[in-house]
Short mmCIF file of C-alpha atoms and ligand atoms in Angstrom, two decimals:
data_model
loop_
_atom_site.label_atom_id
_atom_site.label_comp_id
_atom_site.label_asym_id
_atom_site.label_seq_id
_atom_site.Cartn_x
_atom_site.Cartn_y
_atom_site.Cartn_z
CA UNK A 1 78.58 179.39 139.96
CA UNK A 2 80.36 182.41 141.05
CA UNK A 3 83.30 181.23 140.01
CA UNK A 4 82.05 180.32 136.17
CA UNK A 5 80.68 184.25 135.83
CA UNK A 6 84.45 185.55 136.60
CA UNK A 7 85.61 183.65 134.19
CA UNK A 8 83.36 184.61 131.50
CA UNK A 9 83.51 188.42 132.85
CA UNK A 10 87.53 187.55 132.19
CA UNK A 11 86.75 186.31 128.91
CA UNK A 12 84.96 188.66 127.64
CA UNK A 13 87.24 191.37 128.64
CA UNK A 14 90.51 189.61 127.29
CA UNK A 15 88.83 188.83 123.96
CA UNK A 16 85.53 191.78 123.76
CA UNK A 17 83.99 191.26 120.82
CA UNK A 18 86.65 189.55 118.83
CA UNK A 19 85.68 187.05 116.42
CA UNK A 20 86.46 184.07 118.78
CA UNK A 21 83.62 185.30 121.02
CA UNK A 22 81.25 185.54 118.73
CA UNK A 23 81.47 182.06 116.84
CA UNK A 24 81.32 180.50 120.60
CA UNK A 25 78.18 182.61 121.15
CA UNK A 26 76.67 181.79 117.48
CA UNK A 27 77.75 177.53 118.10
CA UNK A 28 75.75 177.32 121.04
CA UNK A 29 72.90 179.45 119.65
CA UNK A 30 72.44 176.76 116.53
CA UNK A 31 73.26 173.83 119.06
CA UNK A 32 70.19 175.13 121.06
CA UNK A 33 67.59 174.71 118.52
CA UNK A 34 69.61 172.31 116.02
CA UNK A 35 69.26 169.53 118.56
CA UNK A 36 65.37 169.19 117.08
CA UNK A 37 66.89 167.56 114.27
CA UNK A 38 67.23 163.94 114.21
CA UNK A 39 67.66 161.98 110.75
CA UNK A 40 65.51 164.26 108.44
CA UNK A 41 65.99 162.18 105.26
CA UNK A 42 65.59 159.30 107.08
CA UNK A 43 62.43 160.31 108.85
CA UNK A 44 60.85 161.30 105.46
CA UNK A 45 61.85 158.37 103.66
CA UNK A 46 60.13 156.57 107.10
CA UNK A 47 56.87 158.25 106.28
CA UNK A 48 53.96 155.53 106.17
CA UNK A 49 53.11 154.91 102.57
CA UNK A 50 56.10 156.99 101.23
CA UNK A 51 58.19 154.01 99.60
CA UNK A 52 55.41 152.77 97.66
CA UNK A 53 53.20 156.53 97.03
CA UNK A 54 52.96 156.74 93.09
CA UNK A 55 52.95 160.72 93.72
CA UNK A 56 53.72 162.24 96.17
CA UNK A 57 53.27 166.61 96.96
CA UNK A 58 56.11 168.45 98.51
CA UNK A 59 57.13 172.46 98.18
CA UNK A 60 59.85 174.26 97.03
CA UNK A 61 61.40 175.48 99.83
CA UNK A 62 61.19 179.58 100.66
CA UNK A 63 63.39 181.84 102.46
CA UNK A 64 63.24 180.53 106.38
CA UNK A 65 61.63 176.90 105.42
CA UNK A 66 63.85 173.55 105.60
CA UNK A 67 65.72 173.19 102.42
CA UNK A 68 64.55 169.88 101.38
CA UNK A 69 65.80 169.87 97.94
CA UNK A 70 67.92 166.83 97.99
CA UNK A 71 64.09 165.14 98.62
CA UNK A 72 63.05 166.89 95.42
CA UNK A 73 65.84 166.15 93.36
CA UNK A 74 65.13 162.05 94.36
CA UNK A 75 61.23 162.35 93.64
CA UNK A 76 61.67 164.32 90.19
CA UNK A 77 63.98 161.62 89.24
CA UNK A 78 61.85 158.68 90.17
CA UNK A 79 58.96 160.72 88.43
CA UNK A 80 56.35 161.05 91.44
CA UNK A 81 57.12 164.83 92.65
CA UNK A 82 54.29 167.00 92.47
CA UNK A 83 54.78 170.84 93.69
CA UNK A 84 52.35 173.25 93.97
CA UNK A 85 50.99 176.27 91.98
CA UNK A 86 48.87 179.24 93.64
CA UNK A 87 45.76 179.88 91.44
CA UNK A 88 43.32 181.80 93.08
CA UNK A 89 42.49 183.46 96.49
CA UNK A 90 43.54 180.00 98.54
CA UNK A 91 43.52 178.09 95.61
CA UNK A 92 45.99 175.87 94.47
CA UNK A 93 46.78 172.86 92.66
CA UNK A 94 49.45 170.02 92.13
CA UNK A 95 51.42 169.22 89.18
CA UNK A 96 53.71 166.62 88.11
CA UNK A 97 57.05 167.85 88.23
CA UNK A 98 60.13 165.79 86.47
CA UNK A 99 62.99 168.54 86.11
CA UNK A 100 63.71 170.78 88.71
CA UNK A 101 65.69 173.19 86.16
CA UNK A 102 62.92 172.95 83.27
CA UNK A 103 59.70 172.53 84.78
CA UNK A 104 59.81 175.57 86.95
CA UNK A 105 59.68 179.54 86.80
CA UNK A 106 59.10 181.89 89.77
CA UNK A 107 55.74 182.28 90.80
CA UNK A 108 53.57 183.48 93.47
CA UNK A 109 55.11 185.01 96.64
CA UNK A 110 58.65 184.58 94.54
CA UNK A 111 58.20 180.36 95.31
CA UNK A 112 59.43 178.45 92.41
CA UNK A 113 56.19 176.93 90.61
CA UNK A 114 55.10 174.88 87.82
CA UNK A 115 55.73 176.29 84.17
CA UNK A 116 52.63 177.01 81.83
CA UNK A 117 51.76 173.98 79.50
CA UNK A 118 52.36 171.27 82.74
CA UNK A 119 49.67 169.38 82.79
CA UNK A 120 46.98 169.34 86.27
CA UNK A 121 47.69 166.44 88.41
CA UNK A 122 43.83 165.07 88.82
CA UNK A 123 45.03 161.29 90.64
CA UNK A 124 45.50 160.45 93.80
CA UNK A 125 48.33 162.00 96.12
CA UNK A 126 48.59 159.38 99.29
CA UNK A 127 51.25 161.81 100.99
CA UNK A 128 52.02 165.52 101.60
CA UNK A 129 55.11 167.11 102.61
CA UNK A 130 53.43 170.02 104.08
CA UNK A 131 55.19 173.86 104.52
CA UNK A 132 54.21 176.31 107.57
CA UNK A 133 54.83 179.32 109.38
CA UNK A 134 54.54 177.45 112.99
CA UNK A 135 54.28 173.99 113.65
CA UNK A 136 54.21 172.14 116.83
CA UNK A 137 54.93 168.32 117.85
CA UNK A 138 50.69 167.48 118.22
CA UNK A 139 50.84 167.94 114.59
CA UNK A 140 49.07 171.59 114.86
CA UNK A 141 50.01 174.32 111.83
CA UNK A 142 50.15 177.45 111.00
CA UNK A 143 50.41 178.76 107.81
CA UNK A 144 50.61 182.46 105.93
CA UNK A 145 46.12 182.46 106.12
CA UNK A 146 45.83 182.23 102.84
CA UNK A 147 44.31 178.55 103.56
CA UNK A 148 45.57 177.31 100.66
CA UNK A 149 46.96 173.97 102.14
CA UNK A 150 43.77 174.04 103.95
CA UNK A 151 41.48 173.93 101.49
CA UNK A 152 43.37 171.52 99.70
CA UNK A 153 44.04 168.88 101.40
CA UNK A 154 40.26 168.65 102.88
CA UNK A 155 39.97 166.80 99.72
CA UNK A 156 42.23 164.36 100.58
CA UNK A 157 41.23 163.13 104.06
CA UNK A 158 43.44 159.60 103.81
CA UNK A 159 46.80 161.47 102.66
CA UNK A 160 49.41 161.04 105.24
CA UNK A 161 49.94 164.67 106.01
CA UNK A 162 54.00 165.38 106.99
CA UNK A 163 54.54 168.91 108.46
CA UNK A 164 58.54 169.85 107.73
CA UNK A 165 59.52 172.57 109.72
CA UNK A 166 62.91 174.26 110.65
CA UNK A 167 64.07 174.21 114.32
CA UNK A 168 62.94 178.57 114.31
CA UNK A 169 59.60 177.25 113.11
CA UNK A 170 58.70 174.77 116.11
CA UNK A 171 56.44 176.42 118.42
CA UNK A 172 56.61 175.48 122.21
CA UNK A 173 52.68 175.72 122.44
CA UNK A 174 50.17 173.49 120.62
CA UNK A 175 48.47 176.04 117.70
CA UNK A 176 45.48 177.53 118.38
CA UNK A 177 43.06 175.53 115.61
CA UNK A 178 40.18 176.94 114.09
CA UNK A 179 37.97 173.92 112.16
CA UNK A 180 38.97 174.40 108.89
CA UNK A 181 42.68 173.50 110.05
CA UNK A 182 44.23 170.51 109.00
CA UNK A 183 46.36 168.38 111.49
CA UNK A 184 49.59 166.74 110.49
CA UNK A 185 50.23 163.10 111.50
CA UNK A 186 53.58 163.64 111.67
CA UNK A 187 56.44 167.07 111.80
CA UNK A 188 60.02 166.50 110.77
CA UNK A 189 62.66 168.95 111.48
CA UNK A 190 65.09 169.65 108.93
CA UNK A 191 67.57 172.52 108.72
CA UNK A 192 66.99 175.39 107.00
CA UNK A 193 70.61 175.47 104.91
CA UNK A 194 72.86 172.20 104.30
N1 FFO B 1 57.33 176.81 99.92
C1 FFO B 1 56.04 177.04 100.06
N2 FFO B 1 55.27 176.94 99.00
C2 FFO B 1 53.94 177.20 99.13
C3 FFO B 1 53.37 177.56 100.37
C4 FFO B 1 54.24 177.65 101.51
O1 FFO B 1 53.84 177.97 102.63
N3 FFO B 1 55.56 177.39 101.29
N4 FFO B 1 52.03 177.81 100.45
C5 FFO B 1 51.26 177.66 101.60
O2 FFO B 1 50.18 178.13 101.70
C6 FFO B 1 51.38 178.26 99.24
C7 FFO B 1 51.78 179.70 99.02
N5 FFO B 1 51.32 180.45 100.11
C8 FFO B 1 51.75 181.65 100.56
C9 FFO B 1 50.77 182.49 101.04
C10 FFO B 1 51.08 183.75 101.47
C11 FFO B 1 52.37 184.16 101.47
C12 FFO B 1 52.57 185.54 101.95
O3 FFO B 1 51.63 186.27 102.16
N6 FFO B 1 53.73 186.00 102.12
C13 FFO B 1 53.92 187.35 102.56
C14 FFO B 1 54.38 187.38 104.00
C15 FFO B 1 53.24 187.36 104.94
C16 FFO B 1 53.21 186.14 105.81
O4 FFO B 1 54.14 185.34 105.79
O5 FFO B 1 52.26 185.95 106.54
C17 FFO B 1 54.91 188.02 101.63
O6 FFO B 1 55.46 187.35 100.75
O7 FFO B 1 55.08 189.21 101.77
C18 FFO B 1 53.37 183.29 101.02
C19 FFO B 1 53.05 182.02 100.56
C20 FFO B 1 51.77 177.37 98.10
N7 FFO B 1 53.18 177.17 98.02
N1 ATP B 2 38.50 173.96 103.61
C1 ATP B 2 38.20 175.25 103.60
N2 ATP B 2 37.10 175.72 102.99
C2 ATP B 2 36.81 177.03 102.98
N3 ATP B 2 37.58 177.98 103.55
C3 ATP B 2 38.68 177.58 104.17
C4 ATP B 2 39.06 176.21 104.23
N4 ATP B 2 40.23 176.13 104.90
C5 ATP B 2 40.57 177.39 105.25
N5 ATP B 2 39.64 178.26 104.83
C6 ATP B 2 39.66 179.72 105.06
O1 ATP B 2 40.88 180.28 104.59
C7 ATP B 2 41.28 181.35 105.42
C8 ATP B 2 42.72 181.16 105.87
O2 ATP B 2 42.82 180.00 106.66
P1 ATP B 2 44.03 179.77 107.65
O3 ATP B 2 44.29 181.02 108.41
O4 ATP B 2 43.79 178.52 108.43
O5 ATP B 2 45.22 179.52 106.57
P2 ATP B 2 46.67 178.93 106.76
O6 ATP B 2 46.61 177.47 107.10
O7 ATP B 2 47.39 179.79 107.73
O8 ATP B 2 47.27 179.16 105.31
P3 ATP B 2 47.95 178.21 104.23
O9 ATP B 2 47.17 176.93 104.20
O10 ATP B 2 47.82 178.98 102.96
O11 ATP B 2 49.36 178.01 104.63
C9 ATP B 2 40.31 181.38 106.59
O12 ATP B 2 39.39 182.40 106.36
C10 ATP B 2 39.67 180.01 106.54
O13 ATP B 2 38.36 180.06 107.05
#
């Protein structure tokens, strides 16, 4: 023990803030909470009902969420991507989105959303991918308390609900839940760059 301090007192005085230090320092600080992450695109593609959903609503990823865009990319393509669009105080709905390039303009918050002249999705959506501030593994969320995933998805009790989170998002407590708050059956870390 003693011995392992001199040598990173030595350390640290042959090589003080150089470069070398620092990327040591940052490696173990993303091995800490990176090792959350198992087989992200896997785990999603493992989702109950997933392979055979018709539609299925995800999010475009914001600054500090998991970049899932490889996940939209393969939806849009096989034409059952929805992605949201903020419409009132926590109000929101889901439309069908088949180009990421064309179908989108910045919204809401700065979030990528659906164009004007998309048509409302009105059918049934058997899965969410669902963003968060906070998640923890007992499927609890926390969101920005807008309750716009809230109210939503209390219309669709029998969705498989998927919370994606980054590693920074995972909270070591279960989240306080008030009754309105929608558990996930599931949370998948992903990172938040790739
Ligand atoms: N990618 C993504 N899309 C999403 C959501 C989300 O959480 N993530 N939403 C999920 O509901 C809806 C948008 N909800 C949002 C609600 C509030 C703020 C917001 O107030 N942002 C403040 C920061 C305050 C805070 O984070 O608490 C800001 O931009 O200044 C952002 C998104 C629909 N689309
Ligand atoms: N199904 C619902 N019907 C009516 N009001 C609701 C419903 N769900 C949430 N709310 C209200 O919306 C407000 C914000 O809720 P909450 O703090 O749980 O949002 P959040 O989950 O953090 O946000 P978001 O879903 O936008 O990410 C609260 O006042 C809550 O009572």
């Amino acid at each position: 023990m003693a011995a392992s301090i001199v040598i990173v007192i030595l350390v640290l005085l042959i090589f003080g803030s150089s470069p070398i230090v620092e990327m040591i320092l940052k490696m173990r600080r993303m091995k800490k909470g990176d090792d959350i992450i198992k087989e992200p695109w896997q785990e999603i593609h493992d989702i109950p009902g997933y392979h055979d959903a018709r539609n299925i609503a995800a999010f475009y990823p914001m600054k500090g969420e998991p970049n899932i865009m490889p996940i939209l990319e393969e939806l849009a393509t096989e034409g059952r991507l929805l992605l949201p669009k903020c419409e009132g105080d926590g109000i929101m709905h889901f439309y069908k989105i088949a180009n990421l390039k064309k179908d989108l303009v910045k919204g809401h918050y700065g979030i990528m959303e659906p164009r004007e002249g998309i048509e409302k999705f009105e059918g049934d959506i058997p899965v969410f991918l669902v963003p968060g501030v906070k998640f923890n593994w007992d499927g609890s969320r926390q969101g920005h308390g807008k309750g716009y995933y809230d109210r939503f998805l209390a219309k669709y009790p029998n969705a498989f609900k998927a919370g994606i989170m980054t590693p920074a998002q995972l909270s070591k407590e279960p989240l306080e839940q008030k009754e309105t708050d929608v558990k996930m059956h599931t949370v998948i870390a992903c990172r938040e760059k790739y």
